Short mmCIF file of C-alpha atoms and ligand atoms in Angstrom, two decimals:
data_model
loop_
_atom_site.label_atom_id
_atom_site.label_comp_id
_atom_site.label_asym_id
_atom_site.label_seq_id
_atom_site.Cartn_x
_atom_site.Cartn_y
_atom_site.Cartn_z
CA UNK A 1 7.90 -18.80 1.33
CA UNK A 2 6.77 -15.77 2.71
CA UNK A 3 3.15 -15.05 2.43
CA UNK A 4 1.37 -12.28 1.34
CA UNK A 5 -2.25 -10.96 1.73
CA UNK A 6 -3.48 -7.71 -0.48
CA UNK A 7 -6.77 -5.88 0.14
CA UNK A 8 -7.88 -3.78 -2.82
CA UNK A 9 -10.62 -1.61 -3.53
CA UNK A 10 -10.19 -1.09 -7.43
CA UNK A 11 -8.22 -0.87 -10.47
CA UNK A 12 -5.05 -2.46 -8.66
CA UNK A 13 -1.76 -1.53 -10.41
CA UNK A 14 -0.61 -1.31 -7.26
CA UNK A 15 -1.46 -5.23 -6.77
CA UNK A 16 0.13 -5.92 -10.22
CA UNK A 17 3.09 -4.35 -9.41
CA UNK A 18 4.01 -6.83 -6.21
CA UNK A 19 2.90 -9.76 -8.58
CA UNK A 20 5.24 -8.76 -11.23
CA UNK A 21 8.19 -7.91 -8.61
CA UNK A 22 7.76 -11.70 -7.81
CA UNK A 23 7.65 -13.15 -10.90
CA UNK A 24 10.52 -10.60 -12.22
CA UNK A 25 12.03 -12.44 -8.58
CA UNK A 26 12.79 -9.07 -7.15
CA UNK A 27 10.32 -10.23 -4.13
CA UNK A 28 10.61 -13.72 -2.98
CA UNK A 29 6.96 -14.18 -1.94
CA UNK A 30 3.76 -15.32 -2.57
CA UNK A 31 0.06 -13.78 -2.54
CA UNK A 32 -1.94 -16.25 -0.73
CA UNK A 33 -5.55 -13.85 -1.04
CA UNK A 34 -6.60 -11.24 -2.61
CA UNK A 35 -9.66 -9.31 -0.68
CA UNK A 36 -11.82 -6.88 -1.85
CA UNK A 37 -14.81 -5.10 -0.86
CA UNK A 38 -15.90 -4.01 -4.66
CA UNK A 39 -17.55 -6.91 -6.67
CA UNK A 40 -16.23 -4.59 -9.49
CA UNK A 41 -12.61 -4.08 -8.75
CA UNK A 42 -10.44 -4.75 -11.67
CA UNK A 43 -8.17 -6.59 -9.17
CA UNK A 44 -10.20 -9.51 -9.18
CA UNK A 45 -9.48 -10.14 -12.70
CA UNK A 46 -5.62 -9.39 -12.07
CA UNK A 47 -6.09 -12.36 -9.42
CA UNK A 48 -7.50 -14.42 -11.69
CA UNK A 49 -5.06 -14.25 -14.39
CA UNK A 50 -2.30 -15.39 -11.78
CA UNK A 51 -4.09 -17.74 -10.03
CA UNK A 52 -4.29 -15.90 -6.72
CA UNK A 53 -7.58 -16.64 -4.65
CA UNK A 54 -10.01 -13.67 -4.31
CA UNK A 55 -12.72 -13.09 -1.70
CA UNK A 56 -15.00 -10.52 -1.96
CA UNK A 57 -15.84 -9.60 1.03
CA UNK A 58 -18.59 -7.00 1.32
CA UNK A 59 -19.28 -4.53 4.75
CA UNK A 60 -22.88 -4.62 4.21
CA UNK A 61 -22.83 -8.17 4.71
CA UNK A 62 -21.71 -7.72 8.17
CA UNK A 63 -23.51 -6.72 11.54
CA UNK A 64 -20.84 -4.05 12.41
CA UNK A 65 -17.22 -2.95 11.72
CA UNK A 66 -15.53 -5.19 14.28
CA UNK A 67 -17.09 -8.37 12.59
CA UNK A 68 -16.24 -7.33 9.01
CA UNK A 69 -12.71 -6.93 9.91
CA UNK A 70 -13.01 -10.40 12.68
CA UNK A 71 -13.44 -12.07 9.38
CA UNK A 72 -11.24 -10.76 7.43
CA UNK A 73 -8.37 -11.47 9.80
CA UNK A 74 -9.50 -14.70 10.00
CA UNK A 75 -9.63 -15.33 6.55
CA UNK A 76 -6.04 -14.08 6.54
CA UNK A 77 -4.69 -15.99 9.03
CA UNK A 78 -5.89 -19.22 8.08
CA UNK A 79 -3.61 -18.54 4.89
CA UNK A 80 -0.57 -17.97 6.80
CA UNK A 81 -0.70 -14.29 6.31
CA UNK A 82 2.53 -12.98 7.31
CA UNK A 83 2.11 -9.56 5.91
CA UNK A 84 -1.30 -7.13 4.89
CA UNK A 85 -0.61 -5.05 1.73
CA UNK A 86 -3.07 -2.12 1.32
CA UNK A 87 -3.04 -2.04 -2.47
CA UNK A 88 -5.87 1.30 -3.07
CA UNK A 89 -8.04 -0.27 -0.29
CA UNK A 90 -10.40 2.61 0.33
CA UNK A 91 -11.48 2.12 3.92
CA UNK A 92 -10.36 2.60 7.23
CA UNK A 93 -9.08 -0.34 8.43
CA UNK A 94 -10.87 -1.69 11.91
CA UNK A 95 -9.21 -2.70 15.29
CA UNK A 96 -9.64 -6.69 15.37
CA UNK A 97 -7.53 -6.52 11.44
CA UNK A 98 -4.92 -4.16 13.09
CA UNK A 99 -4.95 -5.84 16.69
CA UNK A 100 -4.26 -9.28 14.76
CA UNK A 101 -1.25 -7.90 12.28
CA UNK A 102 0.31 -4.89 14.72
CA UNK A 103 2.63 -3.32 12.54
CA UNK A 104 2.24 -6.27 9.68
CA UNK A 105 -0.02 -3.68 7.79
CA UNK A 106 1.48 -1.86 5.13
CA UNK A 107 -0.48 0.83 3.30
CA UNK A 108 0.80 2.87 0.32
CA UNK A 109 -0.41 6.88 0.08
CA UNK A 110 -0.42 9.24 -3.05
CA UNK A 111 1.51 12.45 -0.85
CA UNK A 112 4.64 12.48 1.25
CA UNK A 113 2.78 12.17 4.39
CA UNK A 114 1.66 14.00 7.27
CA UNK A 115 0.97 16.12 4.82
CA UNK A 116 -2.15 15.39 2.59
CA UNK A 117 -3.95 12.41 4.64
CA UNK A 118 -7.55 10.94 3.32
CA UNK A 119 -8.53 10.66 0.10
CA UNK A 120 -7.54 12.24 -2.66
CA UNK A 121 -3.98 13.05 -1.59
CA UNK A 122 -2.50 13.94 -5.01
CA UNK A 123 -5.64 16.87 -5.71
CA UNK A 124 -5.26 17.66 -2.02
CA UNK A 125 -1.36 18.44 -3.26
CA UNK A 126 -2.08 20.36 -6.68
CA UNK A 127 -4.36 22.61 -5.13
CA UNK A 128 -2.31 23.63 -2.05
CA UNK A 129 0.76 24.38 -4.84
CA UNK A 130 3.12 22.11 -3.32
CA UNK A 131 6.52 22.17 -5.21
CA UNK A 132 7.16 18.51 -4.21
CA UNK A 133 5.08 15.89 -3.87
CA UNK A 134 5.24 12.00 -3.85
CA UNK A 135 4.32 8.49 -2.42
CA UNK A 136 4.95 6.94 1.44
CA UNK A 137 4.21 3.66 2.32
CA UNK A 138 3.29 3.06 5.86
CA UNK A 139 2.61 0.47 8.69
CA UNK A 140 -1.23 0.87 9.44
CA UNK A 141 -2.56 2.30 12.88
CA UNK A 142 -5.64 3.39 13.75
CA UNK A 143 -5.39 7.17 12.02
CA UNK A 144 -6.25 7.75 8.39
CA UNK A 145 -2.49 7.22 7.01
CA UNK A 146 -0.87 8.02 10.19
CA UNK A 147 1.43 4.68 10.96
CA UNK A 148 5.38 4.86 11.05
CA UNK A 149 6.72 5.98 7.93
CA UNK A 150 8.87 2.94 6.04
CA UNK A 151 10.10 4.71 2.13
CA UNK A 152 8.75 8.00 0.81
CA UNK A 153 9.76 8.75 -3.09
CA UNK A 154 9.03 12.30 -3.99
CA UNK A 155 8.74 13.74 -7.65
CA UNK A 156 8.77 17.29 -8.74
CA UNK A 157 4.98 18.93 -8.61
CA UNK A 158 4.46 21.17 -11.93
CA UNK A 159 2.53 24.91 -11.74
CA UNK A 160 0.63 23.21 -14.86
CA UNK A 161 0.04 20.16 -13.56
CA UNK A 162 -3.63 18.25 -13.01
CA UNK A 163 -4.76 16.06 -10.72
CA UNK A 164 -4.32 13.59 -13.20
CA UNK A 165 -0.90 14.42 -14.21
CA UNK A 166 0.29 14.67 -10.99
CA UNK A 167 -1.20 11.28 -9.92
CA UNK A 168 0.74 9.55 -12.60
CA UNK A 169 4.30 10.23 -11.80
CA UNK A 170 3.60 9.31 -8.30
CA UNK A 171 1.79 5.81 -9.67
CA UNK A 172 5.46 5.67 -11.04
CA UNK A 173 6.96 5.63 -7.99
CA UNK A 174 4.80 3.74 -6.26
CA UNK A 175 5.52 0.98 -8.02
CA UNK A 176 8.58 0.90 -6.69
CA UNK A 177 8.88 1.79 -3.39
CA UNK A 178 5.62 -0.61 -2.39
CA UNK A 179 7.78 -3.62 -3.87
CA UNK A 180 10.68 -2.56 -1.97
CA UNK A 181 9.28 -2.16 1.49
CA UNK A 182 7.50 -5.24 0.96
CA UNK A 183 11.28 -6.65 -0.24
CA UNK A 184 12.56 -5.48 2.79
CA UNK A 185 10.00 -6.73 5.46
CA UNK A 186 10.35 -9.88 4.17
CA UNK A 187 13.82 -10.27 4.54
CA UNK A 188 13.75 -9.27 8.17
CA UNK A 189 15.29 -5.71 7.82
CA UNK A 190 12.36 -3.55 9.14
CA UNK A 191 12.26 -2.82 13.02
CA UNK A 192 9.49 -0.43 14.06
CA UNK A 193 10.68 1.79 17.25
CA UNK A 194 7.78 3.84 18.65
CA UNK A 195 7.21 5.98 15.75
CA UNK A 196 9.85 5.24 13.82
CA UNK A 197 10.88 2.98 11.27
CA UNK A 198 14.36 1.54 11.12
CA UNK A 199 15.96 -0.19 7.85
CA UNK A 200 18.67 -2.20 8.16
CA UNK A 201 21.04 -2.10 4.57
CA UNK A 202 19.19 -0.76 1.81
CA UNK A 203 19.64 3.41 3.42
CA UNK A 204 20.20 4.73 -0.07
CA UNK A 205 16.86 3.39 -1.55
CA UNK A 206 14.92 4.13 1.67
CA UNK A 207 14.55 8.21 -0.16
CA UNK A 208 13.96 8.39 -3.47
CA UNK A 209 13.74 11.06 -5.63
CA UNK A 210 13.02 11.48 -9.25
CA UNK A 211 14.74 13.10 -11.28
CA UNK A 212 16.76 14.32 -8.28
CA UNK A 213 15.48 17.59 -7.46
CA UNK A 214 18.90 19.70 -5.85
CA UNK A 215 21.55 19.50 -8.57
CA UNK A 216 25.40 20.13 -6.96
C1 GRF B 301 -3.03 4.59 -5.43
O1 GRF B 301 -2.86 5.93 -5.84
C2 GRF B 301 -2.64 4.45 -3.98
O2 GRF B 301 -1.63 5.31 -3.59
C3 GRF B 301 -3.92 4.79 -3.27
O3 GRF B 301 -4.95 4.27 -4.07
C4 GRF B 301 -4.49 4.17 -5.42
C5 GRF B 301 -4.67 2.75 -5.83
O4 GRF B 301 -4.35 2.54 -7.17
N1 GRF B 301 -3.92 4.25 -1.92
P1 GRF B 301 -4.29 1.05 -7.75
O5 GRF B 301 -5.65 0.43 -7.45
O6 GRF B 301 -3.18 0.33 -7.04
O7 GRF B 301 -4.04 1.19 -9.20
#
């Protein structure tokens, strides 16, 4: 079975949306660990009701960076860790975690990427006035969201919307997309070249827009 590992910082929809694609059987999977570096995320209590293990694993409790993330690769790997999910993990991710799973990170953003990077992506979007806006999810490199690009879904951006309103139609869609790439990986249909992400099958689903945006 192919193994999953999910960092979280928080509430973790994004978590309970790859458990229920498995149990719906959409994703043929399982979540080996859940990690998290809040003693208060709500995730933990996701993991619990489905029987996942969860770690938390604080920074403070570490000498350095490097050591934080030493462990935390190590925890991963001695689970058989095939791929990292970023489910709302709110740090930047160090070396020895990225060196250990190159391009077996995947991170999920709240903008179509590059634009709107860092935190708060969907704010960042309402108060440039973007038209469009959306989700990406991402292999992880050493930027702040700046690894190959796997599925973007964009939704419309409204003059009246908040940050809050905005923010929910893109949770929408990222509980979609994040499934899907995670879908697709598994099956063996992702090849990274350079900076570019190529999906083998699947082409249709790979942009997706909601409601569709350009009526013919
Ligand atoms: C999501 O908006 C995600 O895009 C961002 O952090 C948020 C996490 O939400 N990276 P949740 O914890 O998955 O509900």
């Amino acid at each position: 079975m192919f193994t999953l590992g999910v960092l979280a910082s928080g509430r973790g929809s994004n978590f309970q949306s790859i458990i229920d694609s498995i149990n719906s059987g959409f994703l043929k999977a399982k979540i080996a660990v859940l990690i998290t570096d809040n003693p208060e995320a709500y995730a933990i209590e996701r993991a619990k009701n489905h029987n996942i293990e969860a770690f938390i694993i604080r920074p403070k409790e570490f000498p350095d960076k490097d050591s934080y993330y030493s462990h935390i690769a190590d925890v991963l790997k001695s689970r058989g860790v095939k791929l990292v999910v970023l489910a709302g993990f709110m740090r930047v991710v160090g070396r020895p975690l990225i060196n250990e799973f190159q391009n077996k990170i995947m991170n999920i953003h709240p903008a179509l990427l590059p634009s709107f990077p860092g935190l708060h992506g969907q704010k960042q979007a309402v108060d440039y006035g973007v038209k469009i806006s959306g989700c990406t999810v991402h292999f992880v490199n050493e930027g702040v969201d700046t690894g190959p690009i796997i599925i973007q879904a964009a939704v419309p951006a409204h003059e009246d919307d908040t940050e809050d309103s905005l923010s929910e139609r893109i949770l929408k869609q990222e509980h979609k997309i994040f499934p899907l790439a995670i879908k697709l990986f598994s099956e063996g249909k992702i090849t990274v070249v350079g900076r570019k992400v190529i999906i083998k099958e699947h082409r249709e689903d790979t942009v997706i827009t909601n409601p569709p945006l350009i009526k013919s």
